[in-house]
mmCIF file of N, CA and C in Angstrom:
data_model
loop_
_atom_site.group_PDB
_atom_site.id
_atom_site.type_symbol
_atom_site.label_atom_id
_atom_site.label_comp_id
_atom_site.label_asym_id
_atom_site.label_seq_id
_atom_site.Cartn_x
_atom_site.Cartn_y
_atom_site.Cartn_z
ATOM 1 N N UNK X 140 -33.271 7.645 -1.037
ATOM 2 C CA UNK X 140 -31.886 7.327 -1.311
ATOM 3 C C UNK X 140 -30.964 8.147 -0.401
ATOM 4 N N UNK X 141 -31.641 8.328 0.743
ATOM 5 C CA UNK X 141 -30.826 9.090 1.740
ATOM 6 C C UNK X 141 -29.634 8.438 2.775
ATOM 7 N N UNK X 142 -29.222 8.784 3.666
ATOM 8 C CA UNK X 142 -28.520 8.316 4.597
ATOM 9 C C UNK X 142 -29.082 7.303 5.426
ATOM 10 N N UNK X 143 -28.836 6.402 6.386
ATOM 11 C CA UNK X 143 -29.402 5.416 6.856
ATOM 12 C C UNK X 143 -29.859 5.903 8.268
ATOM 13 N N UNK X 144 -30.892 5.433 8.894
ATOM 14 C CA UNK X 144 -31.258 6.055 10.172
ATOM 15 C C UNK X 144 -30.164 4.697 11.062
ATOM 16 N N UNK X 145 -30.506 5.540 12.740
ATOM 17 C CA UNK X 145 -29.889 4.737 13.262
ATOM 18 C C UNK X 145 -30.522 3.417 13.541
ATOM 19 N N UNK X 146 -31.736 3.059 12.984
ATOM 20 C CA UNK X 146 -32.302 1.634 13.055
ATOM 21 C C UNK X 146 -31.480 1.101 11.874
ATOM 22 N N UNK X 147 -31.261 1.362 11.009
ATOM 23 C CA UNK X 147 -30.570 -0.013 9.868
ATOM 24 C C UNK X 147 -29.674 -0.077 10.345
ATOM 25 N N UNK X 148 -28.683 0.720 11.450
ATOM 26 C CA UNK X 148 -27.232 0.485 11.375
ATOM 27 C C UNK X 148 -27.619 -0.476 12.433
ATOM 28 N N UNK X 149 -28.389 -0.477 13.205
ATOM 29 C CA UNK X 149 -28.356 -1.668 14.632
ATOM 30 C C UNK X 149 -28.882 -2.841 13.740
ATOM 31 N N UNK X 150 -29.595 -2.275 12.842
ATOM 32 C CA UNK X 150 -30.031 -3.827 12.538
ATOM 33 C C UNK X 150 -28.729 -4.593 11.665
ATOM 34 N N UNK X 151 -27.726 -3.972 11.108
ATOM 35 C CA UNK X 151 -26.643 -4.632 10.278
ATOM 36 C C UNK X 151 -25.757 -4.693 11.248
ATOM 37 N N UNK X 152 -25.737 -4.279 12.236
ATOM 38 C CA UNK X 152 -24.891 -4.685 13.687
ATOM 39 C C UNK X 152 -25.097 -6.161 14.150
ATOM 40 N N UNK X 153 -26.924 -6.275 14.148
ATOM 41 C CA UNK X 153 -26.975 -7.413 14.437
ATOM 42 C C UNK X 153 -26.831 -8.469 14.092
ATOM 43 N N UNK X 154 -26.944 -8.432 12.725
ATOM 44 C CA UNK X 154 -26.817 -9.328 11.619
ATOM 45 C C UNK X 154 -24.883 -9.717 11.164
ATOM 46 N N UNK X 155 -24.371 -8.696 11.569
ATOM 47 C CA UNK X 155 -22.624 -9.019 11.527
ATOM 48 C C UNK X 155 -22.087 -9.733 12.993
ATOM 49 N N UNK X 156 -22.962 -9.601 13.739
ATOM 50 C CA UNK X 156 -23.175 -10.381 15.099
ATOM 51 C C UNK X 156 -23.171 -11.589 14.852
ATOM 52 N N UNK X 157 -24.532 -12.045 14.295
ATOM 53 C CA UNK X 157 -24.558 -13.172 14.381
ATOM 54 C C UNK X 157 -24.086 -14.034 13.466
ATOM 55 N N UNK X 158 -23.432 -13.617 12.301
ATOM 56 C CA UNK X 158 -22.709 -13.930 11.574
ATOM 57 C C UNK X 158 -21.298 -14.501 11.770
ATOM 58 N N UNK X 159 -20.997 -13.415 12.293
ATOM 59 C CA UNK X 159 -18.956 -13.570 12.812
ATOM 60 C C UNK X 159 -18.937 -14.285 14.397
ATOM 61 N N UNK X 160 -19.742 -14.080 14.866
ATOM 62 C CA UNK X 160 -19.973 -14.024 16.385
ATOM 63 C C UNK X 160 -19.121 -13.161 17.391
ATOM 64 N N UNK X 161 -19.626 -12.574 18.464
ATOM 65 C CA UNK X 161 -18.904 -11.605 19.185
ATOM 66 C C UNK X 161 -17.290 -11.871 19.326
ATOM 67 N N UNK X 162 -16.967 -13.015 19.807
ATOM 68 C CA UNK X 162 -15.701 -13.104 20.074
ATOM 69 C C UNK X 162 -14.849 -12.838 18.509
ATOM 70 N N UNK X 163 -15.217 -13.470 17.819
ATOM 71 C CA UNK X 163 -14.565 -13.341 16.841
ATOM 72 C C UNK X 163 -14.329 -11.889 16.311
ATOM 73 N N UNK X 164 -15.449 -10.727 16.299
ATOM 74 C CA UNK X 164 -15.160 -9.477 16.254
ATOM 75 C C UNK X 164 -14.399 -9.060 16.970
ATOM 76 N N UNK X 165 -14.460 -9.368 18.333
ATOM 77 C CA UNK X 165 -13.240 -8.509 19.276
ATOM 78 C C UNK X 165 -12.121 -9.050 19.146
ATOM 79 N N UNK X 166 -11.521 -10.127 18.726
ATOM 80 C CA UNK X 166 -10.466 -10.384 18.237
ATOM 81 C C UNK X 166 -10.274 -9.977 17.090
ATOM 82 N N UNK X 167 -10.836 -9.293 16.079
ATOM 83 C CA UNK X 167 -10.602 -8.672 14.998
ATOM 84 C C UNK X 167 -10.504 -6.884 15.200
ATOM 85 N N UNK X 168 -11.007 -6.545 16.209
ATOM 86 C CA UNK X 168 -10.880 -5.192 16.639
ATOM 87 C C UNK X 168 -9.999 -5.341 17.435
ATOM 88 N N UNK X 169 -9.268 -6.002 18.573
ATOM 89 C CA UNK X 169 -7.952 -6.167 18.789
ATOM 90 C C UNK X 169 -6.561 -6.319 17.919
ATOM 91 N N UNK X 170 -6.985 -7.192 17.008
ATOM 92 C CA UNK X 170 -5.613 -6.673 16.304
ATOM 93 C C UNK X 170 -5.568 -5.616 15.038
ATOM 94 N N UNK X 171 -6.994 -5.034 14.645
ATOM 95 C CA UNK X 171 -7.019 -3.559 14.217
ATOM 96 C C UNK X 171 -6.385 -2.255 15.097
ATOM 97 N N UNK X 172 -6.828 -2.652 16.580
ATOM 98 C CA UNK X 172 -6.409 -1.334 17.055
ATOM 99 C C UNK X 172 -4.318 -1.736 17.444
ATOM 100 N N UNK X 173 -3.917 -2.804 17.722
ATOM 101 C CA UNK X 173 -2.300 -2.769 17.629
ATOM 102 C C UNK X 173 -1.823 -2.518 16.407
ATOM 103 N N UNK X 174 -2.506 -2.480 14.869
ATOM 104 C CA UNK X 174 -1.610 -2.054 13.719
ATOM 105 C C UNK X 174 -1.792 -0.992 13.880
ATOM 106 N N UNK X 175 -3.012 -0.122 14.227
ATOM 107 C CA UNK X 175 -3.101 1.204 13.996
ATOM 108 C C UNK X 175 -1.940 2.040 15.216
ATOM 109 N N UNK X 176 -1.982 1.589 16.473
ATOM 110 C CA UNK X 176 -0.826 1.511 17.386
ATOM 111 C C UNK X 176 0.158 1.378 17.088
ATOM 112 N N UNK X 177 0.931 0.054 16.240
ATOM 113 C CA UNK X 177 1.947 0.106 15.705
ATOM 114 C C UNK X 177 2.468 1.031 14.744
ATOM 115 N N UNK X 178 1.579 1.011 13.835
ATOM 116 C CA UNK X 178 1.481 2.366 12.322
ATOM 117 C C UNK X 178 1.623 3.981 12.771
ATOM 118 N N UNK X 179 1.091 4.389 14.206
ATOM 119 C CA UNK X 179 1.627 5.219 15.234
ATOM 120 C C UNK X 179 2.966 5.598 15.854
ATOM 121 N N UNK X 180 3.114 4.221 16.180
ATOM 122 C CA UNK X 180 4.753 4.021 16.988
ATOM 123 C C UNK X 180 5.647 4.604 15.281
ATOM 124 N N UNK X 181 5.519 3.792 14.919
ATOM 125 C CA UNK X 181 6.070 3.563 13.595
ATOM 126 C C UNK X 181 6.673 5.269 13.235
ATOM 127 N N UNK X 182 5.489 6.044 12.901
ATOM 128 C CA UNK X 182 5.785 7.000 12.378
ATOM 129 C C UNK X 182 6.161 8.073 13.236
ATOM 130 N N UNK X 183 6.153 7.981 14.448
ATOM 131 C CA UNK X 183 7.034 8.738 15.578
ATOM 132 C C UNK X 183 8.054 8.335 15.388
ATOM 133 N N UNK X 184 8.694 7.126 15.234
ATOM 134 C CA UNK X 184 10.339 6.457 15.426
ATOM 135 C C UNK X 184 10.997 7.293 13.760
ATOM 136 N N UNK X 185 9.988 7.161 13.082
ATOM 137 C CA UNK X 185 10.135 7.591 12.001
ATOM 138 C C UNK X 185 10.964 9.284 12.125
ATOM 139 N N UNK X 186 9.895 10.365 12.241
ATOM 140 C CA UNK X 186 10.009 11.631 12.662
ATOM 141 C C UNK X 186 11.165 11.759 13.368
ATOM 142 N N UNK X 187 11.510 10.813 14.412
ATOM 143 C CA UNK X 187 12.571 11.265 15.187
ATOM 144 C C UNK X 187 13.916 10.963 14.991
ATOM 145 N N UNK X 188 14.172 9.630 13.763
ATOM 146 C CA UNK X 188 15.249 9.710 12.567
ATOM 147 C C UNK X 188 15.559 10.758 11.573
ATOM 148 N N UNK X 189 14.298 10.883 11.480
ATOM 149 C CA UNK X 189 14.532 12.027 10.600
ATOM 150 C C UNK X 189 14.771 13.454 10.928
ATOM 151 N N UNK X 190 14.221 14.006 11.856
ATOM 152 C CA UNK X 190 14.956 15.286 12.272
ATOM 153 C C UNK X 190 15.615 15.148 13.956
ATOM 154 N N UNK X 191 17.168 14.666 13.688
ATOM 155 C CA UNK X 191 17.839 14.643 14.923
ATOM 156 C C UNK X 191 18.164 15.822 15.854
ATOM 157 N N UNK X 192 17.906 16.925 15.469
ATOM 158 C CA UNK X 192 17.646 17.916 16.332
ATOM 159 C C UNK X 192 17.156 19.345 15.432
ATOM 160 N N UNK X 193 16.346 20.129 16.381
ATOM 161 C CA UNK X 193 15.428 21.525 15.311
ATOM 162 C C UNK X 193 16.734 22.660 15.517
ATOM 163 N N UNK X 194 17.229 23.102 14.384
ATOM 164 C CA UNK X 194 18.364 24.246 14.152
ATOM 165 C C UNK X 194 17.202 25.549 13.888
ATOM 166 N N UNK X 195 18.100 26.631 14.703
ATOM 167 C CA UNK X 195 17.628 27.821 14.455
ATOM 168 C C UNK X 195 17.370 28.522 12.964
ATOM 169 N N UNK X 196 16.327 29.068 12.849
ATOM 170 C CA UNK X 196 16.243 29.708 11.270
ATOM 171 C C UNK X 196 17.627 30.602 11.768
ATOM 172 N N UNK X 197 17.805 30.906 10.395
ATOM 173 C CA UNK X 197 18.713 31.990 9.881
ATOM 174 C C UNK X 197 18.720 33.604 9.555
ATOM 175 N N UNK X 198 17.421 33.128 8.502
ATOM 176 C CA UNK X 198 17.150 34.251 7.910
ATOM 177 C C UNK X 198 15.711 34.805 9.210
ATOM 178 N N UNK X 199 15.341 35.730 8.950
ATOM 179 C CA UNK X 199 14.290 36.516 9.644
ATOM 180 C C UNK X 199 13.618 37.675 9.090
ATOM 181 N N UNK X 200 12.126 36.911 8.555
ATOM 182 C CA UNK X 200 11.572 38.196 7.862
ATOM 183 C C UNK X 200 11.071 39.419 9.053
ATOM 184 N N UNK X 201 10.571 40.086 8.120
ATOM 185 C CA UNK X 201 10.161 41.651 9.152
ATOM 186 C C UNK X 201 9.229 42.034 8.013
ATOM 187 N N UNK X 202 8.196 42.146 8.338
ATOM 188 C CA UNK X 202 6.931 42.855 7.147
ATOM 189 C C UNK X 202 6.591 43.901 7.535
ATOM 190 N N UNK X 203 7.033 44.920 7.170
ATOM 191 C CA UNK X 203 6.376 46.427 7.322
ATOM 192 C C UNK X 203 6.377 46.923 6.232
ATOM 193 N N UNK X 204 5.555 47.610 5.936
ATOM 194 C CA UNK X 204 5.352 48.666 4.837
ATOM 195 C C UNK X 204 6.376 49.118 4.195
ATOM 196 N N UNK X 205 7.143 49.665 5.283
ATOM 197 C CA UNK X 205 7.925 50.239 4.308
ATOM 198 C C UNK X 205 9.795 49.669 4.199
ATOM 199 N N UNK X 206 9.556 48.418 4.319
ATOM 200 C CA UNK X 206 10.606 47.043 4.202
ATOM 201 C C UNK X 206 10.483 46.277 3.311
ATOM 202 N N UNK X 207 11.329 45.910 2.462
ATOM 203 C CA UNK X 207 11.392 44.731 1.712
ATOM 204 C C UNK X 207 12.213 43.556 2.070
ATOM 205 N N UNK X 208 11.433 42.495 1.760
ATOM 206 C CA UNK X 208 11.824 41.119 2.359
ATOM 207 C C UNK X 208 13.421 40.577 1.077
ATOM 208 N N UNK X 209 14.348 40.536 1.843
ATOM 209 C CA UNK X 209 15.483 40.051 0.740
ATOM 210 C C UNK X 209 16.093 38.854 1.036
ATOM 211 N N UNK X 210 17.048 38.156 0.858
ATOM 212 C CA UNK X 210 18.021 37.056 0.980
ATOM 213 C C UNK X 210 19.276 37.657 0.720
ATOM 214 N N UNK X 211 20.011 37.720 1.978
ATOM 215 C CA UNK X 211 21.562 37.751 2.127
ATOM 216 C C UNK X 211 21.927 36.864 1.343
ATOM 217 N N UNK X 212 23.262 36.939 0.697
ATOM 218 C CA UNK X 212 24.401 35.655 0.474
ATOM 219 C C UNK X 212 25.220 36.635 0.339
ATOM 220 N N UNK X 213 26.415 35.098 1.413
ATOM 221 C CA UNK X 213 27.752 35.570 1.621
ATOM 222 C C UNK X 213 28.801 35.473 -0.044
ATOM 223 N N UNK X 214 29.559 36.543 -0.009
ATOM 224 C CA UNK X 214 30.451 36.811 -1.082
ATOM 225 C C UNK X 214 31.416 35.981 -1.195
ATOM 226 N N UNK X 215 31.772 34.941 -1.957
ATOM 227 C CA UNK X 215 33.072 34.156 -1.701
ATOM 228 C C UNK X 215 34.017 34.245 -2.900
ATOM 229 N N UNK X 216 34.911 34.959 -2.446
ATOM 230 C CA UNK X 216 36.247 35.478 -3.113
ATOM 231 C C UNK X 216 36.793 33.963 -3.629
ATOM 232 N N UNK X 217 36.981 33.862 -5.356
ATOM 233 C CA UNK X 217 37.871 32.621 -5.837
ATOM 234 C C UNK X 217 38.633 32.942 -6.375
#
């Protein structure tokens, strides 16, 4: 009940061969690899709506021993 050697996988290669027939696979692996291309494009166009430009941090830790890490906030007089 182990893993399959590489003889069953050629032999279910061959058998999806002659089943679908070649052309018909490579036209099915052609338009697998443009969604996955597209689904690519996609999520770059994506990323680059979403952050229209990278702003500098603010804050800046410093870890030393003998430092503690805090958060400024500014005082606003009401």
């Amino acid at each position: 009940m182990g893993s399959f050697s590489i003889w069953h996988w050629l032999i279910v290669l061959v058998i999806v061969a002659l089943i679908f027939g070649t052309k018909k696979l490579r036209n099915i692996g052609e338009d697998l690899g443009g969604a996955v291309k597209g689904f690519k494009k996609g999520m770059k166009d994506a990323q680059a709506e979403g952050e229209p430009e990278a702003k500098p941090s603010v804050t800046q830790q410093v870890q030393d021993s003998n430092t503690v890490d805090v958060q400024a906030r500014e005082k606003n007089d009401a």
